[in-house]
mmCIF file of C-alpha atoms in Angstrom:
data_model
loop_
_atom_site.group_PDB
_atom_site.id
_atom_site.type_symbol
_atom_site.label_atom_id
_atom_site.label_comp_id
_atom_site.label_asym_id
_atom_site.label_seq_id
_atom_site.Cartn_x
_atom_site.Cartn_y
_atom_site.Cartn_z
ATOM 1 C CA UNK A 1 -27.058 16.506 -19.591
ATOM 2 C CA UNK A 2 -28.036 12.871 -19.961
ATOM 3 C CA UNK A 3 -26.284 10.213 -18.494
ATOM 4 C CA UNK A 4 -25.471 7.379 -19.580
ATOM 5 C CA UNK A 5 -27.065 4.870 -17.653
ATOM 6 C CA UNK A 6 -30.635 7.095 -19.087
ATOM 7 C CA UNK A 7 -28.802 6.912 -22.463
ATOM 8 C CA UNK A 8 -28.502 2.850 -22.464
ATOM 9 C CA UNK A 9 -31.424 0.822 -23.673
ATOM 10 C CA UNK A 10 -31.572 -2.889 -22.035
ATOM 11 C CA UNK A 11 -34.080 -5.157 -23.172
ATOM 12 C CA UNK A 12 -34.502 -8.541 -21.638
ATOM 13 C CA UNK A 13 -35.258 -11.521 -23.337
ATOM 14 C CA UNK A 14 -38.406 -12.713 -20.778
ATOM 15 C CA UNK A 15 -40.640 -15.529 -22.540
ATOM 16 C CA UNK A 16 -43.787 -13.769 -21.753
ATOM 17 C CA UNK A 17 -42.647 -10.555 -24.098
ATOM 18 C CA UNK A 18 -41.882 -11.798 -27.847
ATOM 19 C CA UNK A 19 -39.640 -8.798 -28.305
ATOM 20 C CA UNK A 20 -38.128 -8.360 -25.355
ATOM 21 C CA UNK A 21 -38.830 -6.604 -21.920
ATOM 22 C CA UNK A 22 -37.636 -3.519 -22.135
ATOM 23 C CA UNK A 23 -36.224 -2.095 -18.168
ATOM 24 C CA UNK A 24 -35.826 0.759 -17.132
ATOM 25 C CA UNK A 25 -31.499 1.224 -17.078
ATOM 26 C CA UNK A 26 -31.466 3.824 -13.753
ATOM 27 C CA UNK A 27 -32.797 0.974 -11.584
ATOM 28 C CA UNK A 28 -31.421 -2.224 -10.438
ATOM 29 C CA UNK A 29 -31.995 -5.064 -12.525
ATOM 30 C CA UNK A 30 -29.718 -7.869 -11.244
ATOM 31 C CA UNK A 31 -29.997 -10.118 -8.178
ATOM 32 C CA UNK A 32 -26.934 -9.647 -6.410
ATOM 33 C CA UNK A 33 -26.247 -12.962 -6.194
ATOM 34 C CA UNK A 34 -26.153 -12.628 -10.058
ATOM 35 C CA UNK A 35 -23.186 -15.102 -10.999
ATOM 36 C CA UNK A 36 -22.544 -12.603 -13.481
ATOM 37 C CA UNK A 37 -21.203 -10.436 -11.111
ATOM 38 C CA UNK A 38 -20.357 -12.788 -8.188
ATOM 39 C CA UNK A 39 -18.104 -15.057 -10.420
ATOM 40 C CA UNK A 40 -17.674 -13.466 -14.288
ATOM 41 C CA UNK A 41 -19.757 -16.437 -15.507
ATOM 42 C CA UNK A 42 -21.228 -15.742 -18.375
ATOM 43 C CA UNK A 43 -20.660 -14.792 -22.319
ATOM 44 C CA UNK A 44 -21.184 -11.930 -23.987
ATOM 45 C CA UNK A 45 -20.847 -10.295 -27.146
ATOM 46 C CA UNK A 46 -20.052 -6.825 -28.871
ATOM 47 C CA UNK A 47 -21.894 -5.745 -32.415
ATOM 48 C CA UNK A 48 -22.051 -2.540 -34.082
ATOM 49 C CA UNK A 49 -25.002 -0.984 -35.353
ATOM 50 C CA UNK A 50 -25.237 1.871 -37.777
ATOM 51 C CA UNK A 51 -28.286 3.633 -39.338
ATOM 52 C CA UNK A 52 -30.258 0.884 -37.213
ATOM 53 C CA UNK A 53 -28.915 -1.806 -39.160
ATOM 54 C CA UNK A 54 -26.588 -4.246 -36.803
ATOM 55 C CA UNK A 55 -23.692 -5.878 -38.420
ATOM 56 C CA UNK A 56 -22.698 -9.067 -38.670
ATOM 57 C CA UNK A 57 -25.150 -10.081 -36.154
ATOM 58 C CA UNK A 58 -25.504 -13.746 -37.418
ATOM 59 C CA UNK A 59 -21.791 -14.285 -37.123
ATOM 60 C CA UNK A 60 -22.383 -12.971 -33.713
ATOM 61 C CA UNK A 61 -24.774 -15.013 -32.572
ATOM 62 C CA UNK A 62 -22.931 -18.032 -34.069
ATOM 63 C CA UNK A 63 -20.079 -17.154 -31.283
ATOM 64 C CA UNK A 64 -22.338 -16.515 -28.804
ATOM 65 C CA UNK A 65 -23.342 -19.620 -29.104
ATOM 66 C CA UNK A 66 -20.585 -21.177 -29.101
ATOM 67 C CA UNK A 67 -19.161 -19.615 -26.260
ATOM 68 C CA UNK A 68 -22.538 -21.074 -24.258
ATOM 69 C CA UNK A 69 -21.391 -24.518 -25.306
ATOM 70 C CA UNK A 70 -17.951 -23.433 -23.855
ATOM 71 C CA UNK A 71 -19.586 -23.262 -20.670
ATOM 72 C CA UNK A 72 -22.334 -25.626 -21.113
ATOM 73 C CA UNK A 73 -25.080 -23.038 -20.373
ATOM 74 C CA UNK A 74 -28.348 -22.768 -22.866
ATOM 75 C CA UNK A 75 -29.056 -19.950 -24.117
ATOM 76 C CA UNK A 76 -32.002 -18.788 -26.309
ATOM 77 C CA UNK A 77 -32.600 -18.969 -29.934
ATOM 78 C CA UNK A 78 -30.840 -17.266 -32.447
ATOM 79 C CA UNK A 79 -34.814 -15.825 -33.294
ATOM 80 C CA UNK A 80 -35.516 -14.817 -30.019
ATOM 81 C CA UNK A 81 -31.977 -12.456 -29.199
ATOM 82 C CA UNK A 82 -32.752 -11.413 -32.947
ATOM 83 C CA UNK A 83 -36.060 -9.886 -32.125
ATOM 84 C CA UNK A 84 -34.570 -8.047 -28.788
ATOM 85 C CA UNK A 85 -31.895 -6.244 -30.642
ATOM 86 C CA UNK A 86 -33.988 -4.877 -33.145
ATOM 87 C CA UNK A 87 -36.465 -3.739 -30.274
ATOM 88 C CA UNK A 88 -33.648 -2.281 -28.683
ATOM 89 C CA UNK A 89 -31.879 -0.771 -31.329
ATOM 90 C CA UNK A 90 -35.152 1.136 -32.512
ATOM 91 C CA UNK A 91 -35.911 2.146 -28.948
ATOM 92 C CA UNK A 92 -31.942 3.400 -28.306
ATOM 93 C CA UNK A 93 -32.158 5.582 -31.780
ATOM 94 C CA UNK A 94 -36.029 6.869 -30.855
ATOM 95 C CA UNK A 95 -34.907 7.990 -27.370
ATOM 96 C CA UNK A 96 -30.957 9.510 -28.458
ATOM 97 C CA UNK A 97 -31.568 10.542 -32.282
ATOM 98 C CA UNK A 98 -28.312 11.235 -34.123
ATOM 99 C CA UNK A 99 -27.233 15.027 -34.802
ATOM 100 C CA UNK A 100 -25.215 13.899 -37.915
ATOM 101 C CA UNK A 101 -25.547 10.572 -40.304
ATOM 102 C CA UNK A 102 -21.556 10.157 -38.899
ATOM 103 C CA UNK A 103 -22.732 9.945 -35.427
ATOM 104 C CA UNK A 104 -25.668 7.231 -35.846
ATOM 105 C CA UNK A 105 -23.927 4.462 -34.501
ATOM 106 C CA UNK A 106 -24.605 2.013 -30.958
ATOM 107 C CA UNK A 107 -22.985 -0.607 -29.045
ATOM 108 C CA UNK A 108 -24.773 -3.835 -29.089
ATOM 109 C CA UNK A 109 -24.293 -6.265 -26.252
ATOM 110 C CA UNK A 110 -25.614 -9.236 -26.022
ATOM 111 C CA UNK A 111 -24.886 -10.593 -21.960
ATOM 112 C CA UNK A 112 -26.029 -14.063 -20.626
ATOM 113 C CA UNK A 113 -25.388 -14.989 -16.787
ATOM 114 C CA UNK A 114 -25.605 -18.369 -15.136
ATOM 115 C CA UNK A 115 -28.080 -16.986 -12.914
ATOM 116 C CA UNK A 116 -28.600 -16.776 -8.969
ATOM 117 C CA UNK A 117 -27.535 -20.083 -7.502
ATOM 118 C CA UNK A 118 -30.030 -22.966 -8.407
ATOM 119 C CA UNK A 119 -31.267 -20.833 -10.976
ATOM 120 C CA UNK A 120 -32.766 -22.825 -13.708
ATOM 121 C CA UNK A 121 -32.053 -20.955 -16.488
ATOM 122 C CA UNK A 122 -29.689 -18.100 -17.577
ATOM 123 C CA UNK A 123 -30.407 -14.571 -17.173
ATOM 124 C CA UNK A 124 -30.210 -13.113 -20.793
ATOM 125 C CA UNK A 125 -30.417 -9.313 -21.928
ATOM 126 C CA UNK A 126 -30.173 -6.228 -25.041
ATOM 127 C CA UNK A 127 -27.784 -3.302 -24.004
ATOM 128 C CA UNK A 128 -27.989 -0.542 -26.379
ATOM 129 C CA UNK A 129 -25.891 2.358 -25.837
ATOM 130 C CA UNK A 130 -23.177 5.266 -27.313
ATOM 131 C CA UNK A 131 -19.833 4.314 -29.202
ATOM 132 C CA UNK A 132 -17.153 5.247 -27.042
ATOM 133 C CA UNK A 133 -14.997 9.000 -27.621
ATOM 134 C CA UNK A 134 -11.615 7.091 -27.946
ATOM 135 C CA UNK A 135 -13.291 4.279 -29.937
ATOM 136 C CA UNK A 136 -13.726 6.880 -32.979
ATOM 137 C CA UNK A 137 -10.548 8.487 -32.021
ATOM 138 C CA UNK A 138 -8.213 5.380 -32.937
ATOM 139 C CA UNK A 139 -9.826 4.675 -35.452
ATOM 140 C CA UNK A 140 -8.690 8.208 -36.958
ATOM 141 C CA UNK A 141 -5.411 8.520 -35.088
ATOM 142 C CA UNK A 142 -4.243 5.107 -34.401
ATOM 143 C CA UNK A 143 -2.801 3.163 -31.370
ATOM 144 C CA UNK A 144 0.447 2.521 -29.543
ATOM 145 C CA UNK A 145 1.136 -1.231 -28.253
ATOM 146 C CA UNK A 146 3.322 -3.015 -26.086
ATOM 147 C CA UNK A 147 3.701 -6.476 -26.286
ATOM 148 C CA UNK A 148 2.457 -8.212 -22.778
ATOM 149 C CA UNK A 149 2.800 -12.213 -21.932
ATOM 150 C CA UNK A 150 -0.234 -14.015 -21.631
ATOM 151 C CA UNK A 151 1.643 -16.297 -19.626
ATOM 152 C CA UNK A 152 0.657 -19.356 -21.398
ATOM 153 C CA UNK A 153 1.981 -21.423 -24.664
ATOM 154 C CA UNK A 154 0.186 -21.672 -27.562
ATOM 155 C CA UNK A 155 -0.774 -24.907 -27.087
ATOM 156 C CA UNK A 156 -2.678 -24.273 -24.465
ATOM 157 C CA UNK A 157 -5.919 -24.223 -25.513
ATOM 158 C CA UNK A 158 -6.084 -28.197 -26.985
ATOM 159 C CA UNK A 159 -4.542 -29.171 -23.781
ATOM 160 C CA UNK A 160 -6.717 -27.324 -21.282
ATOM 161 C CA UNK A 161 -9.809 -26.198 -22.425
ATOM 162 C CA UNK A 162 -11.205 -25.652 -19.333
ATOM 163 C CA UNK A 163 -9.377 -22.245 -19.701
ATOM 164 C CA UNK A 164 -12.042 -21.243 -22.294
ATOM 165 C CA UNK A 165 -8.983 -19.539 -24.425
ATOM 166 C CA UNK A 166 -11.348 -19.531 -27.363
ATOM 167 C CA UNK A 167 -14.825 -18.589 -25.143
ATOM 168 C CA UNK A 168 -15.878 -14.433 -25.477
ATOM 169 C CA UNK A 169 -16.490 -14.800 -21.549
ATOM 170 C CA UNK A 170 -17.698 -12.512 -18.928
ATOM 171 C CA UNK A 171 -14.211 -12.514 -17.182
ATOM 172 C CA UNK A 172 -12.387 -9.839 -18.294
ATOM 173 C CA UNK A 173 -10.253 -8.719 -15.320
ATOM 174 C CA UNK A 174 -7.253 -10.011 -16.866
ATOM 175 C CA UNK A 175 -7.808 -7.900 -20.265
ATOM 176 C CA UNK A 176 -8.444 -4.952 -18.415
ATOM 177 C CA UNK A 177 -5.734 -4.758 -16.227
ATOM 178 C CA UNK A 178 -3.411 -5.344 -19.524
ATOM 179 C CA UNK A 179 -4.912 -2.170 -20.681
ATOM 180 C CA UNK A 180 -4.639 -0.241 -17.477
ATOM 181 C CA UNK A 181 -0.799 -1.391 -17.268
ATOM 182 C CA UNK A 182 -0.678 -0.459 -21.410
ATOM 183 C CA UNK A 183 -1.748 3.062 -20.673
ATOM 184 C CA UNK A 184 0.812 3.770 -16.872
ATOM 185 C CA UNK A 185 3.436 3.330 -19.638
ATOM 186 C CA UNK A 186 2.053 5.613 -21.964
ATOM 187 C CA UNK A 187 0.652 3.199 -24.443
ATOM 188 C CA UNK A 188 -2.910 2.788 -25.605
ATOM 189 C CA UNK A 189 -3.461 -0.696 -26.255
ATOM 190 C CA UNK A 190 -1.743 -4.412 -26.024
ATOM 191 C CA UNK A 191 -0.670 -7.494 -27.693
ATOM 192 C CA UNK A 192 -0.749 -10.296 -25.768
ATOM 193 C CA UNK A 193 2.128 -13.268 -26.995
ATOM 194 C CA UNK A 194 2.136 -16.587 -25.809
ATOM 195 C CA UNK A 195 5.178 -17.848 -23.078
ATOM 196 C CA UNK A 196 6.218 -19.767 -26.728
ATOM 197 C CA UNK A 197 6.824 -16.255 -28.517
ATOM 198 C CA UNK A 198 3.760 -16.572 -30.804
ATOM 199 C CA UNK A 199 1.615 -13.204 -31.274
ATOM 200 C CA UNK A 200 -2.030 -14.212 -29.810
ATOM 201 C CA UNK A 201 -4.580 -11.311 -30.234
ATOM 202 C CA UNK A 202 -5.459 -7.843 -28.359
ATOM 203 C CA UNK A 203 -7.507 -7.253 -24.794
ATOM 204 C CA UNK A 204 -10.234 -6.667 -27.081
ATOM 205 C CA UNK A 205 -8.843 -7.105 -30.669
ATOM 206 C CA UNK A 206 -7.689 -9.808 -33.119
ATOM 207 C CA UNK A 207 -4.397 -8.642 -34.323
ATOM 208 C CA UNK A 208 -3.878 -7.939 -38.549
ATOM 209 C CA UNK A 209 -0.619 -7.244 -41.141
ATOM 210 C CA UNK A 210 -0.048 -6.547 -44.010
ATOM 211 C CA UNK A 211 2.860 -6.901 -46.966
ATOM 212 C CA UNK A 212 2.436 -4.977 -50.108
ATOM 213 C CA UNK A 213 5.217 -6.423 -52.594
ATOM 214 C CA UNK A 214 5.747 -6.171 -56.625
ATOM 215 C CA UNK A 215 5.061 -9.589 -58.127
ATOM 216 C CA UNK A 216 6.115 -11.248 -61.267
ATOM 217 C CA UNK A 217 5.697 -8.649 -63.922
ATOM 218 C CA UNK A 218 5.672 -5.377 -61.843
ATOM 219 C CA UNK A 219 1.490 -6.085 -59.998
ATOM 220 C CA UNK A 220 1.323 -4.908 -56.690
ATOM 221 C CA UNK A 221 0.585 -7.887 -54.376
ATOM 222 C CA UNK A 222 -1.086 -7.037 -51.295
ATOM 223 C CA UNK A 223 -1.510 -9.641 -48.506
ATOM 224 C CA UNK A 224 -3.487 -9.441 -45.407
ATOM 225 C CA UNK A 225 -2.613 -12.295 -42.194
ATOM 226 C CA UNK A 226 -3.796 -12.992 -38.805
ATOM 227 C CA UNK A 227 -2.680 -15.382 -36.311
ATOM 228 C CA UNK A 228 -3.987 -19.048 -36.186
ATOM 229 C CA UNK A 229 -6.545 -19.544 -34.070
ATOM 230 C CA UNK A 230 -5.276 -22.590 -32.776
ATOM 231 C CA UNK A 231 -3.255 -21.031 -30.497
ATOM 232 C CA UNK A 232 -5.948 -20.187 -27.764
ATOM 233 C CA UNK A 233 -7.550 -16.795 -29.362
ATOM 234 C CA UNK A 234 -10.925 -15.666 -29.732
ATOM 235 C CA UNK A 235 -12.146 -16.039 -33.499
ATOM 236 C CA UNK A 236 -12.482 -12.608 -34.895
ATOM 237 C CA UNK A 237 -16.248 -11.963 -36.857
ATOM 238 C CA UNK A 238 -14.941 -8.765 -37.925
ATOM 239 C CA UNK A 239 -11.853 -10.317 -39.081
ATOM 240 C CA UNK A 240 -13.164 -13.075 -40.937
ATOM 241 C CA UNK A 241 -15.455 -10.772 -42.708
ATOM 242 C CA UNK A 242 -12.946 -8.374 -43.943
ATOM 243 C CA UNK A 243 -10.799 -11.465 -45.153
ATOM 244 C CA UNK A 244 -13.954 -12.338 -47.003
ATOM 245 C CA UNK A 245 -14.263 -8.416 -48.611
ATOM 246 C CA UNK A 246 -10.488 -8.834 -49.486
ATOM 247 C CA UNK A 247 -10.555 -11.705 -50.861
ATOM 248 C CA UNK A 248 -13.000 -10.437 -53.065
ATOM 249 C CA UNK A 249 -10.984 -7.599 -54.016
ATOM 250 C CA UNK A 250 -7.734 -9.382 -54.829
ATOM 251 C CA UNK A 251 -5.836 -9.397 -51.368
ATOM 252 C CA UNK A 252 -4.199 -12.734 -50.967
ATOM 253 C CA UNK A 253 -4.317 -13.670 -47.010
ATOM 254 C CA UNK A 254 -2.323 -15.965 -44.514
ATOM 255 C CA UNK A 255 -2.703 -17.142 -41.494
ATOM 256 C CA UNK A 256 0.044 -17.192 -38.696
ATOM 257 C CA UNK A 257 1.631 -18.626 -37.009
ATOM 258 C CA UNK A 258 3.473 -15.327 -36.240
ATOM 259 C CA UNK A 259 6.216 -14.011 -34.052
ATOM 260 C CA UNK A 260 6.489 -10.429 -32.887
ATOM 261 C CA UNK A 261 9.442 -9.982 -35.541
ATOM 262 C CA UNK A 262 6.671 -10.271 -38.084
ATOM 263 C CA UNK A 263 4.612 -7.372 -36.601
ATOM 264 C CA UNK A 264 8.294 -5.178 -36.680
ATOM 265 C CA UNK A 265 8.278 -6.536 -40.684
ATOM 266 C CA UNK A 266 4.936 -5.486 -41.828
ATOM 267 C CA UNK A 267 4.141 -2.722 -43.528
ATOM 268 C CA UNK A 268 0.940 -2.091 -41.394
ATOM 269 C CA UNK A 269 -0.732 -3.382 -38.501
ATOM 270 C CA UNK A 270 -4.381 -3.579 -36.940
ATOM 271 C CA UNK A 271 -6.379 -4.239 -33.762
ATOM 272 C CA UNK A 272 -9.912 -5.292 -35.637
ATOM 273 C CA UNK A 273 -12.816 -5.401 -33.474
ATOM 274 C CA UNK A 274 -16.368 -4.842 -34.295
ATOM 275 C CA UNK A 275 -16.746 -1.177 -32.314
ATOM 276 C CA UNK A 276 -13.755 0.131 -32.929
ATOM 277 C CA UNK A 277 -13.431 -1.473 -36.646
ATOM 278 C CA UNK A 278 -9.969 -0.616 -37.940
ATOM 279 C CA UNK A 279 -7.392 0.942 -35.347
ATOM 280 C CA UNK A 280 -3.511 0.863 -37.105
ATOM 281 C CA UNK A 281 -0.965 0.356 -35.207
ATOM 282 C CA UNK A 282 1.265 3.169 -35.180
ATOM 283 C CA UNK A 283 4.285 2.318 -32.702
ATOM 284 C CA UNK A 284 4.920 -1.381 -31.133
ATOM 285 C CA UNK A 285 6.854 -1.099 -27.980
ATOM 286 C CA UNK A 286 8.173 2.654 -28.791
ATOM 287 C CA UNK A 287 9.676 1.461 -32.908
ATOM 288 C CA UNK A 288 7.042 2.778 -35.806
ATOM 289 C CA UNK A 289 5.664 0.296 -37.799
ATOM 290 C CA UNK A 290 5.502 0.943 -41.517
ATOM 291 C CA UNK A 291 5.502 4.510 -43.007
ATOM 292 C CA UNK A 292 2.500 6.620 -42.340
ATOM 293 C CA UNK A 293 1.593 7.444 -45.574
ATOM 294 C CA UNK A 294 1.908 3.572 -46.395
ATOM 295 C CA UNK A 295 -0.191 2.459 -43.368
ATOM 296 C CA UNK A 296 -2.372 5.318 -44.001
ATOM 297 C CA UNK A 297 -3.247 4.215 -47.719
ATOM 298 C CA UNK A 298 -3.882 0.563 -46.974
ATOM 299 C CA UNK A 299 -5.892 1.522 -43.466
ATOM 300 C CA UNK A 300 -8.342 3.269 -45.890
ATOM 301 C CA UNK A 301 -8.219 0.787 -48.483
ATOM 302 C CA UNK A 302 -9.615 -1.585 -45.972
ATOM 303 C CA UNK A 303 -11.700 0.679 -44.356
ATOM 304 C CA UNK A 304 -13.791 1.048 -48.051
ATOM 305 C CA UNK A 305 -14.329 -3.035 -47.862
ATOM 306 C CA UNK A 306 -15.261 -3.106 -43.982
ATOM 307 C CA UNK A 307 -17.522 0.012 -44.442
ATOM 308 C CA UNK A 308 -19.878 -2.648 -47.153
ATOM 309 C CA UNK A 309 -19.937 -5.763 -44.811
ATOM 310 C CA UNK A 310 -23.292 -5.788 -43.327
#
């Protein structure tokens, strides 16, 4: 059986290699003193590649640049990243041919650390690996979540920008601890709330909810809603792309502020992210959200829209 490390492709951004330098994933590549390892000082992005095409590259590169600026990191230009992404995805598909079109997916991560102490440039690489079985399963079966207090009020991002709440940093220990806590409670995932009672986001996802109503004249009105960005959450690239597609398909769109009761009153709730895509929420704190039939119908409609996103 091939080990996960052997199935992974690493491409380091190196000025001496126009298309990136492929490195052996079974061998050490970072210094033990790299500040990404010692302090979690860095940023990253995760994308999904389907049949060799990496989705939403521009949106992710833009967000990577924004996160890097928040940490005062100077990173290579977007064209350099694009070439390394192409190298990594092509190498991964060559090394790991898919047995079916449905399995021709890969996780593409862009990673930046501040480098070793005293370094004048960051360490940057692209990592391409297989999509985990749990994410695939949750797309189909959905997830049960619990609400957890993040411990900040909804105004803290503006008041304390050094907390980096709107940046996608390597410091994910709190997010992973929240997921482990959820698993101990018998749940799959988490939706964070602020200390003043606002719905925020998941540890690795954006929150969406839907309402289906009958408008004037008997027409069906579908509304898709997500929390406000100014509450200190990460701007979701998948949420943004899906909102654009949903608007073109006739959905109405809305942005918070949202409270937990809005989740319980919704006809459907999802956690959306680039790799897992749309994961319907079956229960929150043990209470079923909407009905299985409507949840399945709306999920299918949004999945069809999302499938057309590049």
